[in-house]
Structures are given as structure tokens and as C-alpha cells.
Amino acid sequence: MKLHWSPRSPFVRKVMVALHEMGLVDRVHTVRTVVAVTQPNAVLQRDNPLSKIPTLVLDDGSALYDSRVICEYLDGLHTGLKLVPPAGPERWIALRRQALADGLLDLLLVWRHELSRPVEQRSEAHLSAYDDKVGAALDALENEADSLVSAAFGLAQISIGCTLSYADFRFPTLGWRSGRPRLESWHNVFAARASVRATAIEDDA
Ligand SMILES: N[C@@H](CCC(=O)N[C@@H](CS)C(=O)NCC(=O)O)C(=O)O
């Protein structure tokens, strides 16, 4: 299988961490794919019209996206512990947590885009809303931190951990740890996992 990949993309990292956790990393070859919100990548669009990564191309040439769909597909390819609970309340809790983490990551990405605009073109209304929603999402994660430890490790934790690590990478002054000691301590344990250490995000630009 071929994965449209970048060492800078936190959503790609989510898939890479999942591949390591599932022992499937050798089943995928990565292809460096450059994306930008303002510059659709015509080659990538043959596989994903949205021009987003991660996009996984299967051996029959068909493509899967986005990271959620790819991770669930990969979870069906191995016989070990599943990263997404197959049924029951724990499945919906895990999928909601993934949605919270991915939504927070989406916010960080659009926040960064807004901040990359010339100062006079930035929208204060957008910046202030992003600040508010990011803080609220981080507070929600702090409230869930204890149950992240007690629940089986899986896609929810991978999504949350990759999002927090991206906040460290692109928003070092955000100070997400401040007032969130349980989330900080959970993230310290997450960051020490072999799968996470093997997939460090890098700025290769
Ligand atoms: N919901 C998607 C989000 C993927 C995403 O936003 N990827 C970014 C890179 S981290 C991207 O491809 N951006 C290019 C664009 O938005 O045009 C997922 O879970 O895979």
C-alpha cells in the first residue's frame, strides 16, 4: 500500500503511530506529498480530490481517506488488540474522543493559517474564536485525562497525543499544560511510547 505522507503532518503522524502500534508499518510505503490549503496538488487529487494527507492507496489502486477511515481499515488487517473497540459504549466513547482530538487539531491548523496572514488581514473574530474553542477542547481533555489512562490504549489516545504533540511543535507559546496537570502527565507517558518516538514530527521545509 502507498501512503501519501509528510513528516510535518500531524494527521499523517496519527496513521504512522497506528501502523507502528499494529505492527503493520512494513505493509506501507510512504511517498512524500506536499500539500497546501491554497495550492491543490494535482497528482494527489487523482487519489483524493480534497488534496489532503494522509491518503492511502490500496494495492488495487483504490484510495482511502481520511485518517479515521484509514485507521479503521488498517485495524481490520491485523489480529492483535484492536485500536478501535468493535462495539459497545467504549466504541462510541473512543470515536467521540477521536473526533474531539481531530477537531482540536483542525482548529490549530486553521488558527495557524490565520496567523500566517499579514497582520492587517487577520480577522480578530476568527482568532478570538479559535483561542476560545482550543481552550475549551483542552479543558475537556483535562477532564477526561484519568479515563484515558484506564481505557484500553487505542485510536482515541493516538489522536489526542498527536494533537498535543502538534501543539508543542507549532504553538510552543500556547502553554496547553498550564492548569492541566493530568493531561500533561498523560501526555508524558504517551510521548515515551516506541510508536510515538519512532514518528517524531519534523519540519523538512
Ligand atoms: N480530516 C482529515 C484532515 C487531514 C488534513 O487536514 N491534512 C492536512 C495536513 S496535516 C492537509 O492535507 N492539508 C492540506 C489542505 O487542507 O489543503 C484527516 O483526518 O485526515
mmCIF file of C-alpha atoms and ligand atoms in Angstrom:
data_model
loop_
_atom_site.group_PDB
_atom_site.id
_atom_site.type_symbol
_atom_site.label_atom_id
_atom_site.label_comp_id
_atom_site.label_asym_id
_atom_site.label_seq_id
_atom_site.Cartn_x
_atom_site.Cartn_y
_atom_site.Cartn_z
ATOM 1 C CA MET A 1 0.000 0.000 0.000
ATOM 2 C CA LYS A 2 1.116 3.560 -0.652
ATOM 3 C CA LEU A 3 0.644 6.367 1.855
ATOM 4 C CA HIS A 4 0.735 9.988 0.752
ATOM 5 C CA TRP A 5 2.909 11.256 3.588
ATOM 6 C CA SER A 6 4.745 14.226 5.034
ATOM 7 C CA PRO A 7 6.964 14.380 8.121
ATOM 8 C CA ARG A 8 5.227 17.648 9.065
ATOM 9 C CA SER A 9 1.645 16.444 9.040
ATOM 10 C CA PRO A 10 0.064 15.598 12.396
ATOM 11 C CA PHE A 11 -2.791 13.702 10.714
ATOM 12 C CA VAL A 12 -0.241 11.578 8.847
ATOM 13 C CA ARG A 13 1.576 11.010 12.122
ATOM 14 C CA LYS A 14 -1.633 9.641 13.600
ATOM 15 C CA VAL A 15 -1.687 6.958 10.889
ATOM 16 C CA MET A 16 2.039 6.259 11.329
ATOM 17 C CA VAL A 17 1.695 5.808 15.105
ATOM 18 C CA ALA A 18 -1.264 3.480 14.482
ATOM 19 C CA LEU A 19 0.779 1.464 11.936
ATOM 20 C CA HIS A 20 3.582 1.007 14.475
ATOM 21 C CA GLU A 21 1.139 0.011 17.210
ATOM 22 C CA MET A 22 -0.482 -2.568 14.908
ATOM 23 C CA GLY A 23 2.833 -3.945 13.639
ATOM 24 C CA LEU A 24 1.871 -3.057 10.063
ATOM 25 C CA VAL A 25 4.469 -0.422 9.264
ATOM 26 C CA ASP A 26 6.204 -2.679 6.712
ATOM 27 C CA ARG A 27 2.969 -3.070 4.738
ATOM 28 C CA VAL A 28 3.001 0.591 3.673
ATOM 29 C CA HIS A 29 5.464 2.603 1.646
ATOM 30 C CA THR A 30 5.396 6.324 2.145
ATOM 31 C CA VAL A 31 5.511 8.880 -0.641
ATOM 32 C CA ARG A 32 6.476 12.456 0.225
ATOM 33 C CA THR A 33 3.484 14.533 -0.797
ATOM 34 C CA VAL A 34 3.373 18.305 -0.480
ATOM 35 C CA VAL A 35 0.046 19.900 0.379
ATOM 36 C CA ALA A 36 -1.051 23.467 0.970
ATOM 37 C CA VAL A 37 -4.519 24.866 1.550
ATOM 38 C CA THR A 38 -4.002 27.446 -1.190
ATOM 39 C CA GLN A 39 -2.339 25.095 -3.688
ATOM 40 C CA PRO A 40 -4.195 21.924 -4.673
ATOM 41 C CA ASN A 41 -1.786 19.088 -5.532
ATOM 42 C CA ALA A 42 -2.967 17.715 -8.889
ATOM 43 C CA VAL A 43 -1.114 14.411 -8.505
ATOM 44 C CA LEU A 44 -2.593 13.774 -5.053
ATOM 45 C CA GLN A 45 -6.030 14.761 -6.357
ATOM 46 C CA ARG A 46 -6.032 11.692 -8.606
ATOM 47 C CA ASP A 47 -6.328 9.730 -5.352
ATOM 48 C CA ASN A 48 -8.067 12.290 -3.166
ATOM 49 C CA PRO A 49 -9.941 15.206 -4.756
ATOM 50 C CA LEU A 50 -9.690 17.095 -1.447
ATOM 51 C CA SER A 51 -5.874 17.250 -1.858
ATOM 52 C CA LYS A 52 -5.338 16.237 1.752
ATOM 53 C CA ILE A 53 -2.978 13.873 3.511
ATOM 54 C CA PRO A 54 -2.998 11.194 4.763
ATOM 55 C CA THR A 55 -4.362 9.355 1.735
ATOM 56 C CA LEU A 56 -3.793 5.612 1.477
ATOM 57 C CA VAL A 57 -3.718 3.902 -1.939
ATOM 58 C CA LEU A 58 -4.536 0.201 -1.726
ATOM 59 C CA ASP A 59 -2.894 -2.475 -3.869
ATOM 60 C CA ASP A 60 -5.896 -2.496 -6.235
ATOM 61 C CA GLY A 61 -5.390 1.242 -6.884
ATOM 62 C CA SER A 62 -8.376 2.427 -4.898
ATOM 63 C CA ALA A 63 -7.816 5.114 -2.276
ATOM 64 C CA LEU A 64 -8.908 5.631 1.305
ATOM 65 C CA TYR A 65 -9.079 8.867 3.274
ATOM 66 C CA ASP A 66 -9.246 10.488 5.788
ATOM 67 C CA SER A 67 -7.100 9.438 8.795
ATOM 68 C CA ARG A 68 -10.161 7.998 10.582
ATOM 69 C CA VAL A 69 -11.155 5.792 7.675
ATOM 70 C CA ILE A 70 -7.560 4.723 7.041
ATOM 71 C CA CYS A 71 -7.001 3.758 10.693
ATOM 72 C CA GLU A 72 -10.221 1.744 10.866
ATOM 73 C CA TYR A 73 -9.303 -0.025 7.630
ATOM 74 C CA LEU A 74 -5.820 -0.883 8.925
ATOM 75 C CA ASP A 75 -7.311 -2.070 12.219
ATOM 76 C CA GLY A 76 -9.104 -4.761 10.206
ATOM 77 C CA LEU A 77 -5.830 -6.064 8.777
ATOM 78 C CA HIS A 78 -4.307 -7.454 11.960
ATOM 79 C CA THR A 79 -5.232 -9.954 14.611
ATOM 80 C CA GLY A 80 -3.762 -8.154 17.637
ATOM 81 C CA LEU A 81 -5.563 -5.880 20.068
ATOM 82 C CA LYS A 82 -7.871 -3.598 18.116
ATOM 83 C CA LEU A 83 -7.235 0.149 18.214
ATOM 84 C CA VAL A 84 -10.953 0.866 17.877
ATOM 85 C CA PRO A 85 -13.307 -1.100 20.135
ATOM 86 C CA PRO A 86 -15.587 -3.102 17.802
ATOM 87 C CA ALA A 87 -18.845 -2.486 19.690
ATOM 88 C CA GLY A 88 -20.453 -1.234 22.850
ATOM 89 C CA PRO A 89 -20.293 2.077 24.714
ATOM 90 C CA GLU A 90 -16.493 2.020 24.655
ATOM 91 C CA ARG A 91 -16.589 2.226 20.846
ATOM 92 C CA TRP A 92 -18.632 5.429 20.899
ATOM 93 C CA ILE A 93 -16.511 6.951 23.649
ATOM 94 C CA ALA A 94 -13.356 6.191 21.656
ATOM 95 C CA LEU A 95 -14.796 7.612 18.422
ATOM 96 C CA ARG A 96 -16.033 10.752 20.205
ATOM 97 C CA ARG A 97 -12.605 11.254 21.739
ATOM 98 C CA GLN A 98 -11.038 10.876 18.312
ATOM 99 C CA ALA A 99 -13.494 13.492 16.989
ATOM 100 C CA LEU A 100 -12.583 15.843 19.849
ATOM 101 C CA ALA A 101 -8.849 15.443 19.205
ATOM 102 C CA ASP A 102 -9.194 15.736 15.422
ATOM 103 C CA GLY A 103 -11.478 18.762 15.803
ATOM 104 C CA LEU A 104 -8.933 20.405 18.079
ATOM 105 C CA LEU A 105 -6.222 19.655 15.523
ATOM 106 C CA ASP A 106 -8.347 21.156 12.727
ATOM 107 C CA LEU A 107 -8.684 24.292 14.861
ATOM 108 C CA LEU A 108 -4.925 24.511 15.395
ATOM 109 C CA LEU A 109 -4.369 24.207 11.632
ATOM 110 C CA VAL A 110 -6.823 26.977 10.728
ATOM 111 C CA TRP A 111 -5.528 29.116 13.599
ATOM 112 C CA ARG A 112 -2.024 28.800 12.180
ATOM 113 C CA HIS A 113 -3.254 29.730 8.707
ATOM 114 C CA GLU A 114 -4.938 32.839 10.068
ATOM 115 C CA LEU A 115 -1.755 33.797 11.920
ATOM 116 C CA SER A 116 0.272 33.347 8.718
ATOM 117 C CA ARG A 117 -1.686 36.149 7.028
ATOM 118 C CA PRO A 118 -0.342 39.718 7.100
ATOM 119 C CA VAL A 119 -1.352 41.339 10.411
ATOM 120 C CA GLU A 120 -3.750 43.788 8.759
ATOM 121 C CA GLN A 121 -5.633 40.950 7.034
ATOM 122 C CA ARG A 122 -6.124 38.784 10.117
ATOM 123 C CA SER A 123 -9.625 38.503 11.478
ATOM 124 C CA GLU A 124 -9.801 39.237 15.192
ATOM 125 C CA ALA A 125 -13.163 37.471 15.347
ATOM 126 C CA HIS A 126 -11.626 34.280 13.967
ATOM 127 C CA LEU A 127 -8.518 34.474 16.163
ATOM 128 C CA SER A 128 -10.585 35.018 19.262
ATOM 129 C CA ALA A 129 -12.993 32.170 18.437
ATOM 130 C CA TYR A 130 -10.090 29.778 17.779
ATOM 131 C CA ASP A 131 -8.498 30.753 21.082
ATOM 132 C CA ASP A 132 -11.774 30.127 22.920
ATOM 133 C CA LYS A 133 -12.528 26.761 21.258
ATOM 134 C CA VAL A 134 -8.975 25.467 21.618
ATOM 135 C CA GLY A 135 -9.029 26.309 25.340
ATOM 136 C CA ALA A 136 -12.414 24.636 25.789
ATOM 137 C CA ALA A 137 -11.286 21.484 23.971
ATOM 138 C CA LEU A 138 -8.099 21.289 26.061
ATOM 139 C CA ASP A 139 -10.164 21.685 29.239
ATOM 140 C CA ALA A 140 -12.436 18.852 28.100
ATOM 141 C CA LEU A 141 -9.367 16.663 27.564
ATOM 142 C CA GLU A 142 -8.041 17.546 31.022
ATOM 143 C CA ASN A 143 -11.370 16.372 32.452
ATOM 144 C CA GLU A 144 -11.022 13.068 30.583
ATOM 145 C CA ALA A 145 -7.322 12.526 31.292
ATOM 146 C CA ASP A 146 -7.832 9.981 34.093
ATOM 147 C CA SER A 147 -10.105 7.825 31.968
ATOM 148 C CA LEU A 148 -7.601 7.947 29.111
ATOM 149 C CA VAL A 149 -5.298 6.008 31.409
ATOM 150 C CA SER A 150 -7.884 3.443 32.471
ATOM 151 C CA ALA A 151 -9.308 2.827 28.954
ATOM 152 C CA ALA A 152 -7.509 0.447 26.585
ATOM 153 C CA PHE A 153 -4.892 2.274 24.514
ATOM 154 C CA GLY A 154 -6.178 2.898 21.027
ATOM 155 C CA LEU A 155 -7.063 5.364 18.310
ATOM 156 C CA ALA A 156 -8.591 7.864 20.753
ATOM 157 C CA GLN A 157 -5.341 8.178 22.682
ATOM 158 C CA ILE A 158 -3.282 8.252 19.476
ATOM 159 C CA SER A 159 -5.407 11.123 18.137
ATOM 160 C CA ILE A 160 -5.215 13.071 21.387
ATOM 161 C CA GLY A 161 -1.488 12.520 21.794
ATOM 162 C CA CYS A 162 -0.665 13.527 18.208
ATOM 163 C CA THR A 163 -2.745 16.686 18.581
ATOM 164 C CA LEU A 164 -0.994 17.714 21.806
ATOM 165 C CA SER A 165 2.413 16.988 20.271
ATOM 166 C CA TYR A 166 1.446 19.162 17.287
ATOM 167 C CA ALA A 167 0.535 21.952 19.718
ATOM 168 C CA ASP A 168 4.072 21.657 21.116
ATOM 169 C CA PHE A 169 5.523 21.729 17.584
ATOM 170 C CA ARG A 170 3.615 24.686 16.115
ATOM 171 C CA PHE A 171 2.260 26.525 19.174
ATOM 172 C CA PRO A 172 5.123 26.345 21.685
ATOM 173 C CA THR A 173 3.877 29.501 23.429
ATOM 174 C CA LEU A 174 0.286 28.260 23.802
ATOM 175 C CA GLY A 175 1.094 26.768 27.189
ATOM 176 C CA TRP A 176 -1.523 23.994 26.946
ATOM 177 C CA ARG A 177 -0.057 22.299 30.067
ATOM 178 C CA SER A 178 -0.806 25.278 32.267
ATOM 179 C CA GLY A 179 -3.659 24.341 34.633
ATOM 180 C CA ARG A 180 -3.941 20.871 33.044
ATOM 181 C CA PRO A 181 -1.632 18.669 35.135
ATOM 182 C CA ARG A 182 -3.430 15.369 34.468
ATOM 183 C CA LEU A 183 -3.315 15.879 30.712
ATOM 184 C CA GLU A 184 0.360 16.823 30.950
ATOM 185 C CA SER A 185 1.203 13.693 32.879
ATOM 186 C CA TRP A 186 -0.837 11.515 30.498
ATOM 187 C CA HIS A 187 0.992 13.086 27.515
ATOM 188 C CA ASN A 188 4.398 12.419 29.102
ATOM 189 C CA VAL A 189 3.589 8.702 29.152
ATOM 190 C CA PHE A 190 2.207 8.844 25.588
ATOM 191 C CA ALA A 191 5.349 10.602 24.296
ATOM 192 C CA ALA A 192 7.549 7.809 25.683
ATOM 193 C CA ARG A 193 5.851 5.055 23.630
ATOM 194 C CA ALA A 194 8.062 3.457 20.989
ATOM 195 C CA SER A 195 5.477 4.183 18.254
ATOM 196 C CA VAL A 196 5.470 7.874 19.141
ATOM 197 C CA ARG A 197 9.238 8.165 19.405
ATOM 198 C CA ALA A 198 9.598 6.469 16.005
ATOM 199 C CA THR A 199 7.375 9.037 14.274
ATOM 200 C CA ALA A 200 8.648 12.398 15.510
ATOM 201 C CA ILE A 201 7.206 15.266 13.508
ATOM 202 C CA GLU A 202 9.826 17.257 11.594
ATOM 203 C CA ASP A 203 9.955 20.497 9.675
ATOM 204 C CA ASP A 204 11.683 19.490 6.450
ATOM 205 C CA ALA A 205 10.852 22.676 4.528
HETATM 206 N N1 LIG B 1 -9.817 15.104 8.464
HETATM 207 C C1 LIG B 1 -8.562 14.871 7.778
HETATM 208 C C2 LIG B 1 -7.674 16.096 7.915
HETATM 209 C C3 LIG B 1 -6.416 15.974 7.080
HETATM 210 C C4 LIG B 1 -5.686 17.300 6.941
HETATM 211 O O1 LIG B 1 -6.203 18.381 7.216
HETATM 212 N N2 LIG B 1 -4.456 17.184 6.466
HETATM 213 C C5 LIG B 1 -3.688 18.369 6.205
HETATM 214 C C6 LIG B 1 -2.208 18.116 6.516
HETATM 215 S S1 LIG B 1 -1.956 17.852 8.243
HETATM 216 C C7 LIG B 1 -3.784 18.695 4.718
HETATM 217 O O2 LIG B 1 -3.740 17.791 3.911
HETATM 218 N N3 LIG B 1 -3.920 19.975 4.366
HETATM 219 C C8 LIG B 1 -3.973 20.402 3.008
HETATM 220 C C9 LIG B 1 -5.227 21.151 2.685
HETATM 221 O O3 LIG B 1 -6.056 21.384 3.598
HETATM 222 O O4 LIG B 1 -5.387 21.525 1.515
HETATM 223 C C10 LIG B 1 -7.896 13.607 8.318
HETATM 224 O O5 LIG B 1 -8.282 13.161 9.416
HETATM 225 O O6 LIG B 1 -7.072 13.003 7.625
#
